[in-house]
XYZ file of N, CA and C in Angstrom:
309
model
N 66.022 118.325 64.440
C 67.405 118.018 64.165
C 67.507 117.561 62.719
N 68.997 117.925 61.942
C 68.694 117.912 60.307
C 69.426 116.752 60.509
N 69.309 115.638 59.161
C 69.528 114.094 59.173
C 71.445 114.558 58.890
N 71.970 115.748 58.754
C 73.241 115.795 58.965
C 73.861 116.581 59.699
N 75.059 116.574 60.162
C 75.438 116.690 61.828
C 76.510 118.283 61.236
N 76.584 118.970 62.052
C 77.565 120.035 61.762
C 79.101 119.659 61.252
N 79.634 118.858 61.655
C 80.713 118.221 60.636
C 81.706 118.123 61.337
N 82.624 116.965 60.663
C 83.855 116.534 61.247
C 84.801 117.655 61.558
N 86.057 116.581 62.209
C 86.189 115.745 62.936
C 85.692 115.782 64.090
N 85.238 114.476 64.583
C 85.053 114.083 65.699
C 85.566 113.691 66.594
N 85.193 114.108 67.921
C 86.516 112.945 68.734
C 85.684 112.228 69.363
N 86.980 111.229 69.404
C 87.323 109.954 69.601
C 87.581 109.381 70.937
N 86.396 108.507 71.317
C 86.960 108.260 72.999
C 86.836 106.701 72.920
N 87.201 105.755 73.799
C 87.331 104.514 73.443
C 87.292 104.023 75.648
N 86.356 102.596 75.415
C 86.414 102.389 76.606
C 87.474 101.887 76.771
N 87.634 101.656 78.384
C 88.710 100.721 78.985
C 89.565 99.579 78.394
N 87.990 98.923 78.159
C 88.287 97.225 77.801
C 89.090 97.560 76.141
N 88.471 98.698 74.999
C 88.432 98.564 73.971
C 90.124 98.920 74.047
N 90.194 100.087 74.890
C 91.669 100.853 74.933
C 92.598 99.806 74.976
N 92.363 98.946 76.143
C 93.321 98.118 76.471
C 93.779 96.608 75.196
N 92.337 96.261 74.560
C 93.246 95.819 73.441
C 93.485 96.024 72.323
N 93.048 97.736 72.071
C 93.853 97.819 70.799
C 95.744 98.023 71.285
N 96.109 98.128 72.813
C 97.338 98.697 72.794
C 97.946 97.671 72.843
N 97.380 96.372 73.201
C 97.858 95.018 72.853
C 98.172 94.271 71.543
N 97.596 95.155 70.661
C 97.778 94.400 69.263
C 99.409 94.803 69.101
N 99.465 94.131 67.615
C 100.878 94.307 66.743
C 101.008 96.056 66.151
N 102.045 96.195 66.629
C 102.342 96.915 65.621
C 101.373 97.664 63.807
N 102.134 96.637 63.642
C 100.978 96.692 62.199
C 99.106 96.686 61.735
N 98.917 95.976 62.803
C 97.347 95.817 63.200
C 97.276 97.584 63.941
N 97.882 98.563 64.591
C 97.441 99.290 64.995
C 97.728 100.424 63.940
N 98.260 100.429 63.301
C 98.435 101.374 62.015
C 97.264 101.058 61.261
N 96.672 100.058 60.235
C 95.139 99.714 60.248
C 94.248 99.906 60.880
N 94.182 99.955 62.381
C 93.211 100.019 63.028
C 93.156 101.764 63.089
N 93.956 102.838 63.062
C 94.329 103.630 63.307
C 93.847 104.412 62.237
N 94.198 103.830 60.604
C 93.851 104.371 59.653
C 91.874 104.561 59.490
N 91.215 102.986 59.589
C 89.960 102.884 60.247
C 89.575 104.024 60.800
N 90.047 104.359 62.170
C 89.825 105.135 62.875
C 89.765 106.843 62.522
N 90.336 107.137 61.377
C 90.963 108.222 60.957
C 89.603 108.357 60.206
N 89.462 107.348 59.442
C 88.248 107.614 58.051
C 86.691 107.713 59.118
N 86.843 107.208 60.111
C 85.645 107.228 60.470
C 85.440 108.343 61.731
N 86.404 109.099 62.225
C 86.103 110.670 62.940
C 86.614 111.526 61.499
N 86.934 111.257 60.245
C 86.723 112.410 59.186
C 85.649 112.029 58.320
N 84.628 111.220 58.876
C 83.640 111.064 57.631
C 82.381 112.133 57.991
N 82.050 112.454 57.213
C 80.893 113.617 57.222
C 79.787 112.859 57.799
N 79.228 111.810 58.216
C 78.640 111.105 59.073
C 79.013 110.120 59.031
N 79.015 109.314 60.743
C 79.605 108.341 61.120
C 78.966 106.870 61.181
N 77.679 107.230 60.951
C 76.804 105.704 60.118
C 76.638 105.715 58.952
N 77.332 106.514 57.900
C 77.347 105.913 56.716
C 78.693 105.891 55.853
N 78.876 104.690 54.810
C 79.720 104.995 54.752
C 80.449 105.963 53.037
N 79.509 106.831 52.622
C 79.789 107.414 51.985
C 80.839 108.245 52.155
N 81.663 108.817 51.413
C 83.217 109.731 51.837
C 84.120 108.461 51.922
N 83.816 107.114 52.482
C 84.937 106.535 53.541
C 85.540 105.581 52.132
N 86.941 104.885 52.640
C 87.757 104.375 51.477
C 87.396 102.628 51.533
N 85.999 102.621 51.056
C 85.316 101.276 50.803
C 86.078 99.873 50.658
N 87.259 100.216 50.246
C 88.493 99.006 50.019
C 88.795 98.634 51.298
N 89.020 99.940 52.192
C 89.853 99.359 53.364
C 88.454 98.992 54.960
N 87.754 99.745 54.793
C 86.372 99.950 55.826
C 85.023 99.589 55.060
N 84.146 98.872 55.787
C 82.739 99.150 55.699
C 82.113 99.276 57.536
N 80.745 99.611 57.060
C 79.794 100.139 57.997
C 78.758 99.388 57.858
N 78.262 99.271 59.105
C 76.869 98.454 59.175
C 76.388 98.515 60.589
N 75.014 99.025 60.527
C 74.372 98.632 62.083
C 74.645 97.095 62.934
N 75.131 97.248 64.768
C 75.036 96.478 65.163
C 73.207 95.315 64.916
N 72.775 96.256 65.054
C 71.143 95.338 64.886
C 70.231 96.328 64.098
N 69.820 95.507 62.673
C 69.353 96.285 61.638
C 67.599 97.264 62.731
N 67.654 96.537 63.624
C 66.318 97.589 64.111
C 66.211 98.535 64.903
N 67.636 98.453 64.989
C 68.062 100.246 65.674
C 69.564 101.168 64.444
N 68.569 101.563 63.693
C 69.652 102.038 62.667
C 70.365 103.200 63.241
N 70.320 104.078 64.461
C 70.935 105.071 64.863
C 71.347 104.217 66.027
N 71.856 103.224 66.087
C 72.002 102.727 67.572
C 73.614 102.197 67.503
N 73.778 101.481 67.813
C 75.686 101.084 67.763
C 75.637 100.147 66.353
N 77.048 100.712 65.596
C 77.115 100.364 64.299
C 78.882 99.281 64.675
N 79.140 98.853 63.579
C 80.040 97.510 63.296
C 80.839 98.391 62.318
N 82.476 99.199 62.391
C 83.497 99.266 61.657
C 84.179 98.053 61.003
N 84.098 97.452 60.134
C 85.080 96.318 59.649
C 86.436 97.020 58.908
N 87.464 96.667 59.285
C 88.639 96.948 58.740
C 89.411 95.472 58.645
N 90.500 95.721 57.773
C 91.429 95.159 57.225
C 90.628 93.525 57.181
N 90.203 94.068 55.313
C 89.633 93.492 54.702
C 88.841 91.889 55.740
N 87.618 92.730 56.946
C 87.159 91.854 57.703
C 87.669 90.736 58.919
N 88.972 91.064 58.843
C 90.110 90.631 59.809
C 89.675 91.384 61.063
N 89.169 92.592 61.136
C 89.284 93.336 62.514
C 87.797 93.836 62.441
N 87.194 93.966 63.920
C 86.177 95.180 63.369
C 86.223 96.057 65.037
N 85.119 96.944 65.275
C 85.311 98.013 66.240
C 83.794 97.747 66.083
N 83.265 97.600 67.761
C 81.677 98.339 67.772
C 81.919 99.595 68.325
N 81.269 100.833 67.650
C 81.282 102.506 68.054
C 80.003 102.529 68.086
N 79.578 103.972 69.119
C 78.522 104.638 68.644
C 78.642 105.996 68.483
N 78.021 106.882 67.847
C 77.940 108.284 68.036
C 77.120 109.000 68.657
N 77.714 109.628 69.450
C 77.144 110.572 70.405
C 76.922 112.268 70.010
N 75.761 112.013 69.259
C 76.003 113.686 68.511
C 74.877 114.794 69.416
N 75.793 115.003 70.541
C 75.158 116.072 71.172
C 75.915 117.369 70.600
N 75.006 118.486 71.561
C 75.328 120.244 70.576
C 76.881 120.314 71.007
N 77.612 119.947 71.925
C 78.566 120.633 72.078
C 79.505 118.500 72.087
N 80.747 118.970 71.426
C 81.617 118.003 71.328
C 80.919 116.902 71.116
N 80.384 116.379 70.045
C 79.659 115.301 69.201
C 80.885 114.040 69.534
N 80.828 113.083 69.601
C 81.809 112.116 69.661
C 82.034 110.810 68.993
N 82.536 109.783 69.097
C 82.401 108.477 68.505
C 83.114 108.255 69.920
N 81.989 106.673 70.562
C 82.531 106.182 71.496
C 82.630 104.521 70.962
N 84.074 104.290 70.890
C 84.172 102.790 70.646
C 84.180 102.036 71.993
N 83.176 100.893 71.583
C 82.999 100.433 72.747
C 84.110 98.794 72.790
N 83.705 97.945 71.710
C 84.783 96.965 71.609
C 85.394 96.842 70.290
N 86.412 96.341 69.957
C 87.296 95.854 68.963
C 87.919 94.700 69.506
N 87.907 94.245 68.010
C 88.803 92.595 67.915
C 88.926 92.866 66.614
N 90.255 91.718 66.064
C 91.482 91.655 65.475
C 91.420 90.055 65.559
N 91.543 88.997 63.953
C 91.925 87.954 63.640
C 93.315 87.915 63.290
């Protein structure tokens, strides 16, 4: 397998728990969270964050000793973040967010 993936976009699936509170946030928190979301199923890979708009997102492994393992989205400027992972099998590669929170 080559260290890069056949290419965006990806979709996007989100658990229960995660679904249920991003639909709880504000308004405005979900347009941010949304934009987040946008840069990271159009980034040419989804653990790094090269391509992505560094002002508004960074990337980082949940635990530096599994670097392909579940990574940490921070958005709006560290106010919010999303744990995802990617699921890059041959057919429909995905990003599964598992939790998000919002300060």
């Amino acid at each position: 397998m080559s260290e890069e993936f056949t290419g965006p976009p990806w979709a996007a699936d989100w658990t229960k728990t995660a679904a249920e509170y991003r639909d709880s946030l504000a308004p405005s928190v979900k347009e941010l969270l949304l934009d987040a979301v946008i840069d990271l199923v159009t980034s040419r890979h989804p653990y790094r964050d090269r391509g992505l708009d560094t002002s508004k997102v960074s990337i980082g492994p949940a635990r530096s000793t599994e670097p392909r393992g579940p990574h940490i989205l921070y958005f709006d400027h560290g106010r919010g973040w999303m744990r995802y992972v990617f699921v890059h099998r041959a057919a429909e590669p995905q990003v599964v967010i598992e939790y998000l929170f919002w300060q």
